[in-house]
mmCIF file of C-alpha atoms and ligand atoms in Angstrom:
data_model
loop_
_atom_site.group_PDB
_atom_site.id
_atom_site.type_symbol
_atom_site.label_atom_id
_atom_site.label_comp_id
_atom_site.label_asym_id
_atom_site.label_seq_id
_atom_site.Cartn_x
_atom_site.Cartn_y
_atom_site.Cartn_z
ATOM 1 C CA UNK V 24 9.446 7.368 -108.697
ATOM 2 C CA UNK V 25 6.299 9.239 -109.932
ATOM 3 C CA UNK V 26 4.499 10.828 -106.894
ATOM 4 C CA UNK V 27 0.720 11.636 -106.332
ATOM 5 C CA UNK V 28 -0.110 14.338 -104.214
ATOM 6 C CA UNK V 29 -2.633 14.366 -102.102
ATOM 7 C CA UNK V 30 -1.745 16.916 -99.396
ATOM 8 C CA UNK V 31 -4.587 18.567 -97.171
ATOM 9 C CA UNK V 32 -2.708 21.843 -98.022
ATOM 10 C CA UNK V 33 -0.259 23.535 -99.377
ATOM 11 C CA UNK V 34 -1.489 21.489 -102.404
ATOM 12 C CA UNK V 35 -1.410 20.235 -105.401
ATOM 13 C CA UNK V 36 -1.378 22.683 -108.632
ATOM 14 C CA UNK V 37 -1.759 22.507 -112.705
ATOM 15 C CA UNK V 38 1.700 21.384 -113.811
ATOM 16 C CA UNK V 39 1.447 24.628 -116.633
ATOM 17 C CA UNK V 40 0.666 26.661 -113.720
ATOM 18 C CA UNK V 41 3.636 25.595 -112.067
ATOM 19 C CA UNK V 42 5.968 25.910 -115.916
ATOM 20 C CA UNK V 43 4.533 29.567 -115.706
ATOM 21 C CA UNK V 44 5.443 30.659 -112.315
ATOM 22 C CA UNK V 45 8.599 29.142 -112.657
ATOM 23 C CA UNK V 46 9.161 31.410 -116.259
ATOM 24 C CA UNK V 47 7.567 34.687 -114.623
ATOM 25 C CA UNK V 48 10.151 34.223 -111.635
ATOM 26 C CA UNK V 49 13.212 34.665 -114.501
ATOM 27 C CA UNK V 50 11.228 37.155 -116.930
ATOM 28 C CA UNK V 51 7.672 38.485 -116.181
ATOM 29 C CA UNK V 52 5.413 38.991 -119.473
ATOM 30 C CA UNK V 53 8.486 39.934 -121.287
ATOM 31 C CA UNK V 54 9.667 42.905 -118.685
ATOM 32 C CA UNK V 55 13.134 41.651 -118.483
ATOM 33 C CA UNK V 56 11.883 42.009 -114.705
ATOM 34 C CA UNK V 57 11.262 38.687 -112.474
ATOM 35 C CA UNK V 58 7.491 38.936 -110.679
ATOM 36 C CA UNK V 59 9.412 38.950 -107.850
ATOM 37 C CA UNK V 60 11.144 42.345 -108.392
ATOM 38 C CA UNK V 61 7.985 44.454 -110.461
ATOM 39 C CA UNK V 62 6.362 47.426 -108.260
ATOM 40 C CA UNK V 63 3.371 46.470 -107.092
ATOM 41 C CA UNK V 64 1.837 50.000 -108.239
ATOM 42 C CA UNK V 65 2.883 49.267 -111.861
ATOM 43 C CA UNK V 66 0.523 48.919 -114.735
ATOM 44 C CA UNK V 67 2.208 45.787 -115.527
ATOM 45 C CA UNK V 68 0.489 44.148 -111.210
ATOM 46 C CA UNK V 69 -2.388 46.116 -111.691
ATOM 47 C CA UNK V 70 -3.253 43.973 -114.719
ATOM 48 C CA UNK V 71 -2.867 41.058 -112.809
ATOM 49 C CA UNK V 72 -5.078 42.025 -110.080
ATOM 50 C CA UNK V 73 -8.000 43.372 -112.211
ATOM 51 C CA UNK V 74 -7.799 40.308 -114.095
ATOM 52 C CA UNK V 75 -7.993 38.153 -111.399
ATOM 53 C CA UNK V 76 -11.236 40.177 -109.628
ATOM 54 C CA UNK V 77 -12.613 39.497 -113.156
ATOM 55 C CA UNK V 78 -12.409 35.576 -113.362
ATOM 56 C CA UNK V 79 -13.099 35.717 -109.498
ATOM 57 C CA UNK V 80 -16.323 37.391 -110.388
ATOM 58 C CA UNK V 81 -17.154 35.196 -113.834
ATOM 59 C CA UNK V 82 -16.557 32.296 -112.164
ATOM 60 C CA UNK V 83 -19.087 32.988 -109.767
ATOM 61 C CA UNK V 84 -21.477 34.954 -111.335
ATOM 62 C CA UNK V 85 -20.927 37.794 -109.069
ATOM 63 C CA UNK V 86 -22.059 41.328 -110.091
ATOM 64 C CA UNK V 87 -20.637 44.963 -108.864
ATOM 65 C CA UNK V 88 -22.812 44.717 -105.714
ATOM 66 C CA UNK V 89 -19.603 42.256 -104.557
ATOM 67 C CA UNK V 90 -15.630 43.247 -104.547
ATOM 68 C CA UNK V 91 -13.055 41.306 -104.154
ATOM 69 C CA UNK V 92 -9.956 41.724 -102.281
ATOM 70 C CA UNK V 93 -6.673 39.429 -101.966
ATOM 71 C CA UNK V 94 -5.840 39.785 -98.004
ATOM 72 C CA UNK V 95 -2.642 38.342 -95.982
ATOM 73 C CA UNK V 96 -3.078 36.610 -92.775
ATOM 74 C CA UNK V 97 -4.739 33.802 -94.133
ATOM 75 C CA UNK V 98 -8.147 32.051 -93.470
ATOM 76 C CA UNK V 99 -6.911 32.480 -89.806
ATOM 77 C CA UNK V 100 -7.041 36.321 -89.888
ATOM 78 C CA UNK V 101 -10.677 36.415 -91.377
ATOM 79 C CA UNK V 102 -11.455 34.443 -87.974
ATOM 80 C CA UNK V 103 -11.011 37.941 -86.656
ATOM 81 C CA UNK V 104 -11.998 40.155 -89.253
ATOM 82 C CA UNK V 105 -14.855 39.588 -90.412
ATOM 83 C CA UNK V 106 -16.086 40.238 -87.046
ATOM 84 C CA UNK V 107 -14.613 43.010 -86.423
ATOM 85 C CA UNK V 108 -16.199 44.729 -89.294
ATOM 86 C CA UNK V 109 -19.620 43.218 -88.995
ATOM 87 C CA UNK V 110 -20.424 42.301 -84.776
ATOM 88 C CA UNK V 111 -20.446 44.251 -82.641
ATOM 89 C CA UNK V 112 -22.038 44.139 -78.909
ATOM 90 C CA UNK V 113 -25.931 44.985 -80.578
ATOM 91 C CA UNK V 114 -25.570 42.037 -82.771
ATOM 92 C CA UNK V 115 -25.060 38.114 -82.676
ATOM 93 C CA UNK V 116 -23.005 35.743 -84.712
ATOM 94 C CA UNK V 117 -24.598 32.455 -85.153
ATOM 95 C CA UNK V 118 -21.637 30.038 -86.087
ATOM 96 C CA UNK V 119 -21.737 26.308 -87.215
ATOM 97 C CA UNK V 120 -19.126 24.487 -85.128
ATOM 98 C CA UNK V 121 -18.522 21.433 -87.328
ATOM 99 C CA UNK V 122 -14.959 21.047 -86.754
ATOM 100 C CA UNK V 123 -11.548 22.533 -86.383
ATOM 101 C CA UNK V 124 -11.800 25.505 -88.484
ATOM 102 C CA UNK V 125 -15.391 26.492 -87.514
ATOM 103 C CA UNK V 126 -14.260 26.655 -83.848
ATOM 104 C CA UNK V 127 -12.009 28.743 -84.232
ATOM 105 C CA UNK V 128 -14.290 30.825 -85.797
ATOM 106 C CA UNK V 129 -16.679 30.543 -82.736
ATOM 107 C CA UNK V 130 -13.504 31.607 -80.649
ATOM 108 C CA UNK V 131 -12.467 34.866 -82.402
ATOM 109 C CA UNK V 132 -15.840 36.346 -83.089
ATOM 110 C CA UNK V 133 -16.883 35.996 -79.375
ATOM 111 C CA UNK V 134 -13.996 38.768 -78.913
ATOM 112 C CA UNK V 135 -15.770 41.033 -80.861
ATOM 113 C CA UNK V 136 -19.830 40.448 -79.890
ATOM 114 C CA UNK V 137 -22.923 37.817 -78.680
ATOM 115 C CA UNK V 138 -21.912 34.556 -80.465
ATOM 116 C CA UNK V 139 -24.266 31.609 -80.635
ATOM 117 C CA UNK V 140 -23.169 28.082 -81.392
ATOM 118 C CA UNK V 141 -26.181 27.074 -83.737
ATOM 119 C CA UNK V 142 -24.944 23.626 -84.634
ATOM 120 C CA UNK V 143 -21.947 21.733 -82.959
ATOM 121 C CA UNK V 144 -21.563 17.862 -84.292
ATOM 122 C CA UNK V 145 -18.879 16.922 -81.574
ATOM 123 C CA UNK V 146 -21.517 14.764 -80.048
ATOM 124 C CA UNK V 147 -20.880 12.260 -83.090
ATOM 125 C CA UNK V 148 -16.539 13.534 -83.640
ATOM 126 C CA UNK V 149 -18.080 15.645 -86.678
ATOM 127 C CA UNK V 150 -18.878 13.326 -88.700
ATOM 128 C CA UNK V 151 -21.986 14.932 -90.177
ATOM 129 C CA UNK V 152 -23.157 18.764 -90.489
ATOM 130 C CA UNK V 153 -26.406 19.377 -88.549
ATOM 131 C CA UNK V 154 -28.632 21.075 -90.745
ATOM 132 C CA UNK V 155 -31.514 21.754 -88.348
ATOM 133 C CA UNK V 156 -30.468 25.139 -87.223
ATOM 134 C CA UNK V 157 -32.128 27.119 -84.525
ATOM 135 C CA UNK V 158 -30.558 30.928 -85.701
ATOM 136 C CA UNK V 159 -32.581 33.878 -83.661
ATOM 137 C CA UNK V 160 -34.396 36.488 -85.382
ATOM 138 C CA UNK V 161 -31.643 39.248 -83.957
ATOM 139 C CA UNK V 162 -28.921 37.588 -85.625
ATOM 140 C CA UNK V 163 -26.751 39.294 -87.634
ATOM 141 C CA UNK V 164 -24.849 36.428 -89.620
ATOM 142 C CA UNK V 165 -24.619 33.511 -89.968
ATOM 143 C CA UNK V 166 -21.147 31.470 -90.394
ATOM 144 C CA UNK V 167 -20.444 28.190 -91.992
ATOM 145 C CA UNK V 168 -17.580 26.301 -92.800
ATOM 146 C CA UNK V 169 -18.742 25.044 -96.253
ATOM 147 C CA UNK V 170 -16.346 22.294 -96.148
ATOM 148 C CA UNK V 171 -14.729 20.363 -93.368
ATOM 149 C CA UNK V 172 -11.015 20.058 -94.480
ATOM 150 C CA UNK V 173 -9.548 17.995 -91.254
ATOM 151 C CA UNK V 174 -13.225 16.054 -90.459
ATOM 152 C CA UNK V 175 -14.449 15.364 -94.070
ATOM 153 C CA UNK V 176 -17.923 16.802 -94.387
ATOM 154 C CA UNK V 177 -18.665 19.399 -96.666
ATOM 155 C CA UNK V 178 -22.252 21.234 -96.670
ATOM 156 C CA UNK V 179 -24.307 20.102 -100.364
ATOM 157 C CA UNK V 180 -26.894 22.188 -100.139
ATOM 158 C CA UNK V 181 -26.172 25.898 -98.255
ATOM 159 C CA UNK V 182 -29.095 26.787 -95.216
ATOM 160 C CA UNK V 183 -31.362 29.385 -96.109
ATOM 161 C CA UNK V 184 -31.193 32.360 -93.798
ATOM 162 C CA UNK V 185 -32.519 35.891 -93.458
ATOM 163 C CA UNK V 186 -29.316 36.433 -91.662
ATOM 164 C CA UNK V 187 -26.235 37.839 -93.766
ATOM 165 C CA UNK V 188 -24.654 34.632 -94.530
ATOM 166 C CA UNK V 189 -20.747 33.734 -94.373
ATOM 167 C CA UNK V 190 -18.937 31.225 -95.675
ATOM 168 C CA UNK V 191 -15.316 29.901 -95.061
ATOM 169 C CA UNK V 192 -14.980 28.131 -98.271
ATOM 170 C CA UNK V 193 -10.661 27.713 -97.840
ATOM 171 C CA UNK V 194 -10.834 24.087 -98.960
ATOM 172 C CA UNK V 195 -13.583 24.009 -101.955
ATOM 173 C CA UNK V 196 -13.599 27.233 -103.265
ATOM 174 C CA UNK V 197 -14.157 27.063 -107.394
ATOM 175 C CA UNK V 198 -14.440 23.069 -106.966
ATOM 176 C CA UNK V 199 -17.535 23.080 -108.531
ATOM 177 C CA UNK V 200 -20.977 25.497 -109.799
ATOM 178 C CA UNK V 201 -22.683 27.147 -106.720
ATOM 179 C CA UNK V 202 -24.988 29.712 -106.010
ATOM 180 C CA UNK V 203 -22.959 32.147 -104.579
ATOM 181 C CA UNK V 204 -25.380 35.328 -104.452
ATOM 182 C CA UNK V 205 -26.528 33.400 -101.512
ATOM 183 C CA UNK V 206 -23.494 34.311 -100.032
ATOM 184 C CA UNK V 207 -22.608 38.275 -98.416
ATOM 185 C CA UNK V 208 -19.117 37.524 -97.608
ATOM 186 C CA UNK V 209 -16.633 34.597 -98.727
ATOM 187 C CA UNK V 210 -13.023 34.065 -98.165
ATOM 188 C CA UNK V 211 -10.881 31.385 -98.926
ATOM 189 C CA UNK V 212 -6.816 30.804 -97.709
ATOM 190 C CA UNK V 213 -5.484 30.472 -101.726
ATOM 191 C CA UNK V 214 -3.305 27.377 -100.799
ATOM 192 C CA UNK V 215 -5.507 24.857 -101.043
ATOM 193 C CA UNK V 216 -7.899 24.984 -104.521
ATOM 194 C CA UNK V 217 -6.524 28.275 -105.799
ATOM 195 C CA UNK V 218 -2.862 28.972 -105.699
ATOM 196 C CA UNK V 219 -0.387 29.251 -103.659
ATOM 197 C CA UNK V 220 -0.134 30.313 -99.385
ATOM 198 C CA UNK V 221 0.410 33.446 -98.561
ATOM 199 C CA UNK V 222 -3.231 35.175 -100.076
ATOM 200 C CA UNK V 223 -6.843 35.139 -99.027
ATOM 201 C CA UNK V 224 -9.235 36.102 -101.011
ATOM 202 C CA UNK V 225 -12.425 37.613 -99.882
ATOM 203 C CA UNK V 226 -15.683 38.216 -101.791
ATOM 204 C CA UNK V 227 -18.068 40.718 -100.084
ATOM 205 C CA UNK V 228 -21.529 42.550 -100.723
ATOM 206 C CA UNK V 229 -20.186 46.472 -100.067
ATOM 207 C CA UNK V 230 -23.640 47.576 -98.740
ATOM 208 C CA UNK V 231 -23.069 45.298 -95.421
ATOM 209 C CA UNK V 232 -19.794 47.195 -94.307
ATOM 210 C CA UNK V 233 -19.507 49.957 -92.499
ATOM 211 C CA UNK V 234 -22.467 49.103 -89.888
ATOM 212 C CA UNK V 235 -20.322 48.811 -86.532
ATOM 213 C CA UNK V 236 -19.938 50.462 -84.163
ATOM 214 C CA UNK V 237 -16.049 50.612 -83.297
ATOM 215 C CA UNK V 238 -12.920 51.978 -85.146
ATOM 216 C CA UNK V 239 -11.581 49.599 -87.186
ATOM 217 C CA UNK V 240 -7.405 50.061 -87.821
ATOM 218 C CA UNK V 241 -7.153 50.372 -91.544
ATOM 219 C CA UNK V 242 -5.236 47.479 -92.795
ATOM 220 C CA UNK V 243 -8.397 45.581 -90.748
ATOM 221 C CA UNK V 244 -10.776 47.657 -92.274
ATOM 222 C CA UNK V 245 -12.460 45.729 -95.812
ATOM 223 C CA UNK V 246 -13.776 49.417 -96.471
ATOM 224 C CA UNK V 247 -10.491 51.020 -96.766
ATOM 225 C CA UNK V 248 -8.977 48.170 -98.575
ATOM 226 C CA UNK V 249 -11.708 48.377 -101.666
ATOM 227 C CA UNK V 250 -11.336 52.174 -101.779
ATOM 228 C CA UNK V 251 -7.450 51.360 -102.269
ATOM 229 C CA UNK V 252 -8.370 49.051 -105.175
ATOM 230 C CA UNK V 253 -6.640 45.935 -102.786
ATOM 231 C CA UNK V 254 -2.988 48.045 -102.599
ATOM 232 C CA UNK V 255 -3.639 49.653 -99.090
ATOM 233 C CA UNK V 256 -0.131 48.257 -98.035
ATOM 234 C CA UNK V 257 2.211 46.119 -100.797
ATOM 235 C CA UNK V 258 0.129 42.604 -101.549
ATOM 236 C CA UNK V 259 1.687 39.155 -101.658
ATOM 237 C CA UNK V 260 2.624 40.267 -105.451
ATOM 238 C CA UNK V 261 3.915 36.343 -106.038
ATOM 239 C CA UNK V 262 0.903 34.266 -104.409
ATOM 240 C CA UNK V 263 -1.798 36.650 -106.117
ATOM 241 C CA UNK V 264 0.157 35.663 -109.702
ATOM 242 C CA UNK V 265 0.190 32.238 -108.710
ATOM 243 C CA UNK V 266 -3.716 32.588 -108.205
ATOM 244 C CA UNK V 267 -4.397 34.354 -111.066
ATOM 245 C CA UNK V 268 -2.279 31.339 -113.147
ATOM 246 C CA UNK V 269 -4.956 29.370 -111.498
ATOM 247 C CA UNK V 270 -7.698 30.849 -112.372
ATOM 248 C CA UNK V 271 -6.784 31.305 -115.845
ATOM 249 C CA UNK V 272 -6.614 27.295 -115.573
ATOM 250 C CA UNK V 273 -10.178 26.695 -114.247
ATOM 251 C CA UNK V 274 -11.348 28.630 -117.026
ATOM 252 C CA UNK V 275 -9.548 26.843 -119.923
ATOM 253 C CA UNK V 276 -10.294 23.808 -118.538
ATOM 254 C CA UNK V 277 -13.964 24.412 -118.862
ATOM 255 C CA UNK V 278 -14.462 26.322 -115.236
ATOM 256 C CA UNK V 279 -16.702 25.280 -112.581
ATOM 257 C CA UNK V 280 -18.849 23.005 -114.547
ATOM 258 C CA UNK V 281 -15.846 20.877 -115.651
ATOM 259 C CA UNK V 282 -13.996 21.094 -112.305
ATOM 260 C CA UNK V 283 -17.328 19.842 -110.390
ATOM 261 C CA UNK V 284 -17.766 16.890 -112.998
ATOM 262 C CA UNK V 285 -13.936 15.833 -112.280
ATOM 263 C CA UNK V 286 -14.121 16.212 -108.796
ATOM 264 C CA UNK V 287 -17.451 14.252 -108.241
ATOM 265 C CA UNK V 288 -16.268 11.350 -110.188
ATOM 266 C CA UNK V 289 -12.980 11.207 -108.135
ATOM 267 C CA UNK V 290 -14.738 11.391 -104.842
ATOM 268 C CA UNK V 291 -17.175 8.640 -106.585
ATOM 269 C CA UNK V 292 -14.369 6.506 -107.350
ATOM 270 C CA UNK V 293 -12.649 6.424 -103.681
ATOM 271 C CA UNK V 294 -15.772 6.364 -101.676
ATOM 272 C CA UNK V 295 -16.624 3.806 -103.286
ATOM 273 C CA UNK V 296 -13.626 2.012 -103.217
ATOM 274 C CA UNK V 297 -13.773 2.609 -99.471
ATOM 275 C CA UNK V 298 -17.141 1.214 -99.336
ATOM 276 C CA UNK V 299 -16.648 -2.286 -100.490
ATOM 277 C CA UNK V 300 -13.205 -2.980 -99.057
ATOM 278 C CA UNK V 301 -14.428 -4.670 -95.394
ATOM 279 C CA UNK V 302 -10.669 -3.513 -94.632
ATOM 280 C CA UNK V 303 -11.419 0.161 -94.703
ATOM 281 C CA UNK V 304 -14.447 1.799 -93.629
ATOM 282 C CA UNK V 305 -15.752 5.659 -93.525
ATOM 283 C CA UNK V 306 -17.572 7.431 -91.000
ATOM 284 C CA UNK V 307 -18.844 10.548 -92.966
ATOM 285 C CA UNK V 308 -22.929 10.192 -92.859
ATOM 286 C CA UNK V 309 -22.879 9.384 -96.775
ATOM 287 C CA UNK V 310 -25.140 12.532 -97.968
ATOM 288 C CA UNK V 311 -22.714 15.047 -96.143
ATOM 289 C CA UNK V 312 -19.079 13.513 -97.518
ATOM 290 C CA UNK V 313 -16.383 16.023 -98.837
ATOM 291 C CA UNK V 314 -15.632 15.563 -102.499
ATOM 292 C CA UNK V 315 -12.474 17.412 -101.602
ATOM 293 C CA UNK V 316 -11.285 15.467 -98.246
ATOM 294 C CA UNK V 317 -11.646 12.198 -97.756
ATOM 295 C CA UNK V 318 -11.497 11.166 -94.331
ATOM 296 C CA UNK V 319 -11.431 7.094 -93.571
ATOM 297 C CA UNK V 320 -9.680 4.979 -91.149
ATOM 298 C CA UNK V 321 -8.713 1.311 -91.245
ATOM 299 C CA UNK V 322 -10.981 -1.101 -89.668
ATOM 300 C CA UNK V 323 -8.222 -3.041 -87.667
ATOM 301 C CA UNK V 324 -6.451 0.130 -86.271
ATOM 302 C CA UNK V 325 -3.185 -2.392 -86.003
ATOM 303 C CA UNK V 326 -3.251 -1.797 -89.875
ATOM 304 C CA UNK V 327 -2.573 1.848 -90.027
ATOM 305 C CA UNK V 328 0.602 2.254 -89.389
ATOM 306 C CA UNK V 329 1.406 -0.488 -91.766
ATOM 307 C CA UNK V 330 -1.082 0.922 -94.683
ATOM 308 C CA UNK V 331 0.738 4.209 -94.254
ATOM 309 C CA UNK V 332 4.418 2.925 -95.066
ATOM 310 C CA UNK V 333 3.198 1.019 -97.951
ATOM 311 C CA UNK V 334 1.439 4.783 -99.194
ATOM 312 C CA UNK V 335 4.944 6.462 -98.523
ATOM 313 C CA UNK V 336 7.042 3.713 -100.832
ATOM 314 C CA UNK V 337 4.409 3.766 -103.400
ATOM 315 C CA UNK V 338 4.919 7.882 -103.645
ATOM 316 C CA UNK V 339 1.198 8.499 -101.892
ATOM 317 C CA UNK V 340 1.881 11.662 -100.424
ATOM 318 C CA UNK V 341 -0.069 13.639 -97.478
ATOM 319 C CA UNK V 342 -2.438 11.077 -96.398
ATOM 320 C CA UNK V 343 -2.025 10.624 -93.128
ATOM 321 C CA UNK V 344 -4.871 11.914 -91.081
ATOM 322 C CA UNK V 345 -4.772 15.359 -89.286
ATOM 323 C CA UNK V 346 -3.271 14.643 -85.910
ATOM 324 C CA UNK V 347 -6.371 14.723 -83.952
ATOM 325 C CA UNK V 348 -8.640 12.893 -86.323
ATOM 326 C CA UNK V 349 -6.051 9.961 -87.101
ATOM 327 C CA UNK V 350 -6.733 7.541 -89.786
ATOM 328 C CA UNK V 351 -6.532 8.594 -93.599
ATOM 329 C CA UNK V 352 -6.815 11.850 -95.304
ATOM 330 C CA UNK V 353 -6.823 12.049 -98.967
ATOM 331 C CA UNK V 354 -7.194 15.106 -100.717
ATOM 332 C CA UNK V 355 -8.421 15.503 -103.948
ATOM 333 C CA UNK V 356 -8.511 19.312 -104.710
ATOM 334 C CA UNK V 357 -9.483 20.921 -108.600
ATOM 335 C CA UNK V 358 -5.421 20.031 -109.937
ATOM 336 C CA UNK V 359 -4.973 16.290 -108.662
ATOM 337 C CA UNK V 360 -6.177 13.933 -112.103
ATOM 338 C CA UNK V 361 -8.335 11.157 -111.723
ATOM 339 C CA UNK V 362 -5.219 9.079 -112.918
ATOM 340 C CA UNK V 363 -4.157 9.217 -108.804
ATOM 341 C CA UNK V 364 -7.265 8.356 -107.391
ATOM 342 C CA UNK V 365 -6.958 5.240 -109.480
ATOM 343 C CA UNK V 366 -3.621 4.217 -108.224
ATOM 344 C CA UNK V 367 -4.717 5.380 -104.412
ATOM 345 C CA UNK V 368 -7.413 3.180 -104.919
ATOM 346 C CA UNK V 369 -5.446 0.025 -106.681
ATOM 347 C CA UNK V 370 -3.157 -0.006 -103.138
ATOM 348 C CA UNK V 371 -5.978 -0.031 -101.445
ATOM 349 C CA UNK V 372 -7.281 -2.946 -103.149
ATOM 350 C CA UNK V 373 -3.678 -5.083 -102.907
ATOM 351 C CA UNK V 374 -3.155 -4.123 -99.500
ATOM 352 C CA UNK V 375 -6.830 -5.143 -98.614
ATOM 353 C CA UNK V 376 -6.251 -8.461 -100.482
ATOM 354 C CA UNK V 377 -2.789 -8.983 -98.359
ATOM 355 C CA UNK V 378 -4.598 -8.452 -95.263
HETATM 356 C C1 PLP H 28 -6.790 25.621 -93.978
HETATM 357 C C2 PLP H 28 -8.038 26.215 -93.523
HETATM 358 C C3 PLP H 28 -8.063 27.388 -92.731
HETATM 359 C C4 PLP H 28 -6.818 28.068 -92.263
HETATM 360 O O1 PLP H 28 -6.146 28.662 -93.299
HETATM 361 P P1 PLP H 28 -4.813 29.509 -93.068
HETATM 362 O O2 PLP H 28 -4.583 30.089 -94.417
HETATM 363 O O3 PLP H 28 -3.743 28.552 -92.625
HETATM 364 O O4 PLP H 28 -5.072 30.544 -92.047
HETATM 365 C C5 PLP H 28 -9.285 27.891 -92.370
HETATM 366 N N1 PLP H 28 -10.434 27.313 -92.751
HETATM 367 C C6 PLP H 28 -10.447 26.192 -93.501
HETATM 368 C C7 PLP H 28 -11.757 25.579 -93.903
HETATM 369 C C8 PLP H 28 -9.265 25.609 -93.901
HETATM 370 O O5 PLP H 28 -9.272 24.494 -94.646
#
């Protein structure tokens, strides 16, 4: 049975990109080693890392005012770190609470320094980002959560700050062109639109480091891991490959450009379906809707459970909604072809007819 995956994450990748990390396992770029057994320290990984801080940087049109560093831990960690290295008691983190991720977010940095809640959208179950935002002159960044993987909002156009501004972009990094210059730190959790768990990446302006006051340990510290050219300790050699296989991808494909002109005419497609099926309805205010996560629910709940065995015989993985949002979640990161949308959106139809 052919399958269409539309997990939230671990995702869906370029079949090639799979074909390759499957050949570098057995023989990496004609070593006789497997990627899994090189040195980290080797010419052969430092090639791979360079290469991928260079399409990292194209793709975003980054200069050498930014590095950028592949980090374990996950989105999770950067929770923590980023304000460890940038808040401290003098300062204040204004944070967007629009969701799951972004309150965790609000959690961590309050360890570290003043945090204020400048937008929180549980008054309507986050179904819209609040974009009137009421950030002090004193504050020190700003952090958003530029799209809403569990709630299915994404932020269209990024709020202008004098504040440094942050951005958690795990679920839409590279999914389309932005202006990231507006942007003095970025990280990402690779699994979703860039590779494979186990890396984050972060993007950050050097001059705003090194302001706090507290010691930082080292493996915490973005300072120390720039000077060691992202090999402080021994990197996730494997999930870093699997990125840079990625990014390689977004390029040939025709980079952001091309990736935002797929992507908007799959979200186009399903939201639309959505939209004129009386069986299914979506809650997302329309001008804030994730082109990555799609989050809709059945208008007779009764229908759910039965909408969800028909996805699972018909091979429509992941779409059950995250267990505290409910309803339907369908993913539709950079890799997943407009060919599954389609049939996604054909059940719909049938089962809406049946119904
Ligand atoms: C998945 C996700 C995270 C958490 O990522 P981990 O790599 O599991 O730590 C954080 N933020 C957003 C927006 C996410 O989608």
């Amino acid at each position: 049975m052919q399958l269409y995956n539309f997990n939230s994450g671990p995702s869906i990748l370029p079949q090639e990109v799979l074909d390759q990390a499957a050949a570098a396992i057995h023989n990496f770029n004609d070593t006789g080693l497997s990627i899994l057994e090189i040195g980290h320290r080797t010419s052969h990984f430092v090639e791979v890392v360079t290469e991928a801080q260079q399409i990292i940087k194209r793709l975003m049109g980054l200069d050498d005012a930014y590095e950028v560093l592949f980090l374990q831990g996950g989105a999770t960690m950067q929770f923590m770190q980023v304000p460890m290295n940038l808040l401290d008691e003098n300062g204040l983190a204004a944070i967007c609470d629009n969701g799951v991720w972004g309150n965790k977010a609000v959690k961590e940095a309050s360890i570290f320094g003043p945090v204020k809640v400048v937008a929180d959208t549980a008054d309507k179950k986050h179904t819209y980002i609040n974009k009137q935002l009421d950030i002090p002159n004193n504050t020190t960044y700003l952090h958003i959560t530029t799209n809403n993987t569990v709630e299915g909002t994404q932020w269209h156009q990024y709020p202008q700050t004098n504040a440094l501004l942050i951005g958690d972009m795990s679920s839409d990094i590279f999914c389309r062109p932005t202006n990231f210059k507006q942007f003095d730190l970025i990280y990402a959790g690779a699994q979703k639109n860039m590779g494979a768990a186990g890396v984050t990446m972060v993007v950050v302006k050097k001059e705003i480091l090194g302001k706090v006051n507290r010691k930082i340990p080292a493996i915490l510290n973005y300072q120390k891991h720039i000077e060691a050219g992202s090999l402080l300790n021994t990197p996730p050699v494997f999930s870093i490959y699997v990125s840079l296989l990625t990014l390689r991808w977004i390029e040939a494909q025709g980079g952001l450009v091309e990736m935002g002109k797929r992507n908007q005419e799959k979200a186009n497609l399903l939201y639309h379906t959505i939209d004129s099926l009386p069986a299914f309805y979506c809650p997302i205010a329309k001008e804030d809707r994730s082109i990555m996560n799609a989050v809709f629910f059945l208008t007779n709940p009764a229908l759910e459970a039965p909408f969800l065995t028909l996805c699972k015989s018909e091979g429509m993985i992941g779409v059950k909604g995250y267990r505290t949002v409910g309803g339907i979640r369908v993913s539709m990161y950079n890799a997943l072809p407009l060919s599954s949308v389609q049939a996604f959106c054909d059940l719909m139809k049938s089962f809406a007819e049946k119904n």
